[in-house]
PDB file of C-alpha atoms in Angstrom:
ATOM      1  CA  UNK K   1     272.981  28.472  31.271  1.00 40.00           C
ATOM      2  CA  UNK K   2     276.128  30.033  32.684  1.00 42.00           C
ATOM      3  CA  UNK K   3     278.219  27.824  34.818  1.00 53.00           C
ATOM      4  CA  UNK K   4     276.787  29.118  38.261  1.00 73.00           C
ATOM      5  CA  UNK K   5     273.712  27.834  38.591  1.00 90.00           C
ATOM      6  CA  UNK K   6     271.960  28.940  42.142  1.00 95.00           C
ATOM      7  CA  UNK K   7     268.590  28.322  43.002  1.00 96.00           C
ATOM      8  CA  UNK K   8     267.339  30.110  45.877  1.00 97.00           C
ATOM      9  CA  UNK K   9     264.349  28.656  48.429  1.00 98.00           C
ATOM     10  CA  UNK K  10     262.707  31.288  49.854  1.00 97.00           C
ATOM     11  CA  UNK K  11     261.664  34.628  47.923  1.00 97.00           C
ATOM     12  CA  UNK K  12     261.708  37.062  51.650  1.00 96.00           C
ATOM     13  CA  UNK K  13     263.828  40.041  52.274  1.00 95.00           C
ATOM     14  CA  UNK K  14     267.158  38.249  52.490  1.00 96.00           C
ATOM     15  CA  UNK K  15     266.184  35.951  49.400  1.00 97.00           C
ATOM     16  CA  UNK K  16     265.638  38.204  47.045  1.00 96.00           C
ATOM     17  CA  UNK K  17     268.300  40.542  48.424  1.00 95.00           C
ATOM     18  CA  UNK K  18     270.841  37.505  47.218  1.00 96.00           C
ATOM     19  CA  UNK K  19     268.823  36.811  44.117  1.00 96.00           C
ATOM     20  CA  UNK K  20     269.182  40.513  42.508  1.00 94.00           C
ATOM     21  CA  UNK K  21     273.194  40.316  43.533  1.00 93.00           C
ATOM     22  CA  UNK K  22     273.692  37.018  41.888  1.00 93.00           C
ATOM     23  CA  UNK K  23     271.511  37.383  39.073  1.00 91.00           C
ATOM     24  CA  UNK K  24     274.624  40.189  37.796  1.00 87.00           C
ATOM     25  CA  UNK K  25     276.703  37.041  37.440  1.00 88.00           C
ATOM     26  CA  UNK K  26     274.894  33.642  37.696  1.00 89.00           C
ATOM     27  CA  UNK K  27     272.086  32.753  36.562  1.00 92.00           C
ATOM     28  CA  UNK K  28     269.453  32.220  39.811  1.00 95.00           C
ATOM     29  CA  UNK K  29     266.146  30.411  39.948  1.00 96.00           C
ATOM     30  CA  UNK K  30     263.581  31.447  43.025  1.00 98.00           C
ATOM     31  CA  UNK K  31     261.834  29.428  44.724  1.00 98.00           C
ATOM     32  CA  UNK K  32     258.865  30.010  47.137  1.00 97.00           C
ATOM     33  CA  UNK K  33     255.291  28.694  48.253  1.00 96.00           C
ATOM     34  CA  UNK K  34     254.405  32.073  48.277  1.00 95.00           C
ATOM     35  CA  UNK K  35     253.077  33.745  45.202  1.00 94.00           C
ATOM     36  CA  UNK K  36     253.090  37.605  47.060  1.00 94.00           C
ATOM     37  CA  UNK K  37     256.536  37.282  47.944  1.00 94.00           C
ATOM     38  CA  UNK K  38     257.682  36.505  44.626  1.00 94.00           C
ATOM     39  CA  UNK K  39     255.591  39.146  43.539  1.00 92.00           C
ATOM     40  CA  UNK K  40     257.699  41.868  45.611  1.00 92.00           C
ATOM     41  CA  UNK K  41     260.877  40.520  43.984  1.00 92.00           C
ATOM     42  CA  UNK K  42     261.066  44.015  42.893  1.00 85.00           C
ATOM     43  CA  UNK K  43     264.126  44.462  40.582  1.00 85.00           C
ATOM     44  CA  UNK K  44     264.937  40.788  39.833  1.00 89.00           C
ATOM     45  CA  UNK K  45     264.888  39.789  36.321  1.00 88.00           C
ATOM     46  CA  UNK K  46     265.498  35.986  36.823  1.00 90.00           C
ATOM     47  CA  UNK K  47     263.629  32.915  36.783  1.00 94.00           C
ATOM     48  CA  UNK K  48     260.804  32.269  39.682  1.00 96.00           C
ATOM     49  CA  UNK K  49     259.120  29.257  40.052  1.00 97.00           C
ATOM     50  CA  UNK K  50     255.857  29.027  42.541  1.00 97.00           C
ATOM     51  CA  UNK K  51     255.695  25.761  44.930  1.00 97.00           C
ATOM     52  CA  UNK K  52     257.247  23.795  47.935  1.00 97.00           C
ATOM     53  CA  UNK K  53     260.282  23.343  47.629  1.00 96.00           C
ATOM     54  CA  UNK K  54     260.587  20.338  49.435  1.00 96.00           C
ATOM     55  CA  UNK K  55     259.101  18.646  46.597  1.00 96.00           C
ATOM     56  CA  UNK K  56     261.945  16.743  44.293  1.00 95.00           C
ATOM     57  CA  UNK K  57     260.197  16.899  41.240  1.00 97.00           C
ATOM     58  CA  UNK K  58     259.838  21.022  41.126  1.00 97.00           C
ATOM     59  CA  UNK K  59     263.361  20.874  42.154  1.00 96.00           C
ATOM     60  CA  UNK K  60     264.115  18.901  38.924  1.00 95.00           C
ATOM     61  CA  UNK K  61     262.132  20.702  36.975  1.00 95.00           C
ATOM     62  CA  UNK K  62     264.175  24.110  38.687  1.00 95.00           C
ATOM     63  CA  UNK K  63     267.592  22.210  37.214  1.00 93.00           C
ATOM     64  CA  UNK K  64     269.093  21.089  40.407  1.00 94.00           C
ATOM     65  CA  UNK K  65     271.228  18.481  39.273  1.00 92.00           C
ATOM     66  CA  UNK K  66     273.009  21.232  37.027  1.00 89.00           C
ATOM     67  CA  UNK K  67     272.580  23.584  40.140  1.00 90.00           C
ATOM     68  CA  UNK K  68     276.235  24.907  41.509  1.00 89.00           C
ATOM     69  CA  UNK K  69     274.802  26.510  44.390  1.00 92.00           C
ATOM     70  CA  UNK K  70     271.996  26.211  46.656  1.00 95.00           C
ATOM     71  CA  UNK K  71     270.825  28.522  49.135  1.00 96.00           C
ATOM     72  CA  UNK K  72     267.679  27.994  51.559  1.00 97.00           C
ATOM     73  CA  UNK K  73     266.617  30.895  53.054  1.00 97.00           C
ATOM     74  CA  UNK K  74     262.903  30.444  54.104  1.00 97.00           C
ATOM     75  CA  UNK K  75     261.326  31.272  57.569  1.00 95.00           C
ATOM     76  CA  UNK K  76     261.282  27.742  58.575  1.00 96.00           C
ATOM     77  CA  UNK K  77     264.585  26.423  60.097  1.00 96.00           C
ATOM     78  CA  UNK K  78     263.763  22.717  59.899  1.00 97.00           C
ATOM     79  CA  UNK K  79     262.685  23.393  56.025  1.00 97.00           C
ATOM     80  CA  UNK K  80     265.967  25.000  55.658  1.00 96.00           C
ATOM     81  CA  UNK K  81     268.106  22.150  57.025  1.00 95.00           C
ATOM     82  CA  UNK K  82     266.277  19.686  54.933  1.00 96.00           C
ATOM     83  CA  UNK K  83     267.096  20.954  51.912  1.00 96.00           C
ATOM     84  CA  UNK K  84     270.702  21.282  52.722  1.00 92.00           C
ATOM     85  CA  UNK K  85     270.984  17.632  53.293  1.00 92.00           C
ATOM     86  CA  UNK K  86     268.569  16.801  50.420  1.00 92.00           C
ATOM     87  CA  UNK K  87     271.076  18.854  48.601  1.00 91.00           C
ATOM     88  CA  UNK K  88     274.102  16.926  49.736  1.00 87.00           C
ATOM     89  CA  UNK K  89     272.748  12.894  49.561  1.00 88.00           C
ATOM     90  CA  UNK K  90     270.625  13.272  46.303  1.00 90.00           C
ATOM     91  CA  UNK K  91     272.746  16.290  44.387  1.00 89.00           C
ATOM     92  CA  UNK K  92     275.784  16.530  45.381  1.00 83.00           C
ATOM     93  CA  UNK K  93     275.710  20.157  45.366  1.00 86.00           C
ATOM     94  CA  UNK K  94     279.385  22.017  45.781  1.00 73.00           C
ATOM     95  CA  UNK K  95     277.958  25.267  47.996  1.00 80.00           C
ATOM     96  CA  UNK K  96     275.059  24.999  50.237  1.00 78.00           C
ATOM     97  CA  UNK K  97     273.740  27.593  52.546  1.00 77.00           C
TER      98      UNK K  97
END
Protein backbone atom coordinates (compact mmCIF):
# COMPACT_ATOMS: atom_id res chain seq x y z
CA UNK A 1 0.00 0.00 0.00
CA UNK A 2 1.21 3.49 -0.83
CA UNK A 3 2.43 5.51 2.04
CA UNK A 4 -0.94 7.49 2.60
CA UNK A 5 -3.11 5.36 4.01
CA UNK A 6 -6.72 7.15 4.80
CA UNK A 7 -9.62 5.45 5.89
CA UNK A 8 -12.70 7.32 5.74
CA UNK A 9 -15.93 6.74 8.36
CA UNK A 10 -18.82 7.64 6.79
CA UNK A 11 -19.70 6.81 2.98
CA UNK A 12 -22.43 10.30 2.61
CA UNK A 13 -22.07 13.10 0.20
CA UNK A 14 -19.00 14.69 1.74
CA UNK A 15 -17.37 11.11 2.33
CA UNK A 16 -17.28 9.91 -0.75
CA UNK A 17 -16.69 13.35 -2.26
CA UNK A 18 -13.07 13.02 -0.27
CA UNK A 19 -12.78 9.35 -1.05
CA UNK A 20 -12.85 9.74 -5.08
CA UNK A 21 -10.19 12.88 -4.59
CA UNK A 22 -7.85 10.88 -2.49
CA UNK A 23 -8.18 7.68 -4.06
CA UNK A 24 -5.98 9.70 -7.26
CA UNK A 25 -3.14 9.64 -4.75
CA UNK A 26 -3.59 7.50 -1.57
CA UNK A 27 -4.90 4.65 -1.21
CA UNK A 28 -8.51 5.11 0.91
CA UNK A 29 -10.59 2.52 2.71
CA UNK A 30 -14.56 3.45 3.37
CA UNK A 31 -16.18 2.85 6.02
CA UNK A 32 -19.97 2.90 6.78
CA UNK A 33 -22.94 1.01 8.62
CA UNK A 34 -24.74 1.66 5.69
CA UNK A 35 -24.69 -0.74 2.82
CA UNK A 36 -26.92 1.92 0.31
CA UNK A 37 -24.58 4.57 0.87
CA UNK A 38 -21.67 2.68 -0.07
CA UNK A 39 -23.59 1.55 -2.82
CA UNK A 40 -23.92 5.26 -4.32
CA UNK A 41 -20.13 5.62 -4.04
CA UNK A 42 -20.54 6.20 -7.64
CA UNK A 43 -17.06 6.63 -9.26
CA UNK A 44 -14.84 5.32 -6.42
CA UNK A 45 -12.69 2.48 -7.21
CA UNK A 46 -11.24 1.88 -3.65
CA UNK A 47 -11.69 -0.38 -0.89
CA UNK A 48 -15.23 -0.33 1.17
CA UNK A 49 -15.77 -2.17 4.06
CA UNK A 50 -19.57 -2.53 5.58
CA UNK A 51 -19.91 -2.10 9.60
CA UNK A 52 -19.65 0.28 12.69
CA UNK A 53 -16.96 1.79 12.81
CA UNK A 54 -16.71 2.20 16.30
CA UNK A 55 -15.82 -1.31 16.50
CA UNK A 56 -11.75 -1.82 16.96
CA UNK A 57 -11.55 -5.00 15.44
CA UNK A 58 -13.11 -3.86 11.78
CA UNK A 59 -10.84 -1.00 12.25
CA UNK A 60 -7.90 -3.49 12.42
CA UNK A 61 -9.00 -5.46 9.99
CA UNK A 62 -9.42 -1.79 7.73
CA UNK A 63 -5.34 -1.37 8.55
CA UNK A 64 -5.50 1.41 10.99
CA UNK A 65 -2.38 1.03 12.66
CA UNK A 66 -0.69 1.52 9.10
CA UNK A 67 -3.44 4.26 8.53
CA UNK A 68 -1.73 7.95 7.87
CA UNK A 69 -4.90 9.65 7.89
CA UNK A 70 -8.21 9.39 9.34
CA UNK A 71 -11.19 11.21 8.54
CA UNK A 72 -14.77 10.77 10.29
CA UNK A 73 -17.33 12.18 8.49
CA UNK A 74 -20.65 10.45 9.54
CA UNK A 75 -24.00 12.19 10.53
CA UNK A 76 -23.42 11.63 14.11
CA UNK A 77 -21.21 14.29 15.86
CA UNK A 78 -20.55 12.34 19.05
CA UNK A 79 -19.56 9.19 16.66
CA UNK A 80 -17.31 11.53 14.94
CA UNK A 81 -15.44 12.82 18.00
CA UNK A 82 -14.96 9.36 19.25
CA UNK A 83 -13.13 8.19 16.67
CA UNK A 84 -10.84 11.11 16.61
CA UNK A 85 -9.74 10.41 20.08
CA UNK A 86 -9.84 6.61 19.54
CA UNK A 87 -7.57 7.61 16.77
CA UNK A 88 -5.18 9.60 18.88
CA UNK A 89 -4.84 7.23 22.40
CA UNK A 90 -4.90 3.76 20.60
CA UNK A 91 -3.20 4.79 16.95
CA UNK A 92 -1.42 7.46 17.09
CA UNK A 93 -2.65 8.67 13.90
CA UNK A 94 -0.60 11.89 12.31
CA UNK A 95 -3.94 13.70 10.56
CA UNK A 96 -7.32 13.38 11.98
CA UNK A 97 -10.42 15.09 10.86
Amino acid sequence: MKNSNTIIVGAGRLGGTIARSLNKTANVIVIDRNASKIDRLGEYSGFVEKGEATDRALLEKCGVRNCYRFIAVTDDDNTNIFLADLCTHFYQIVDKV
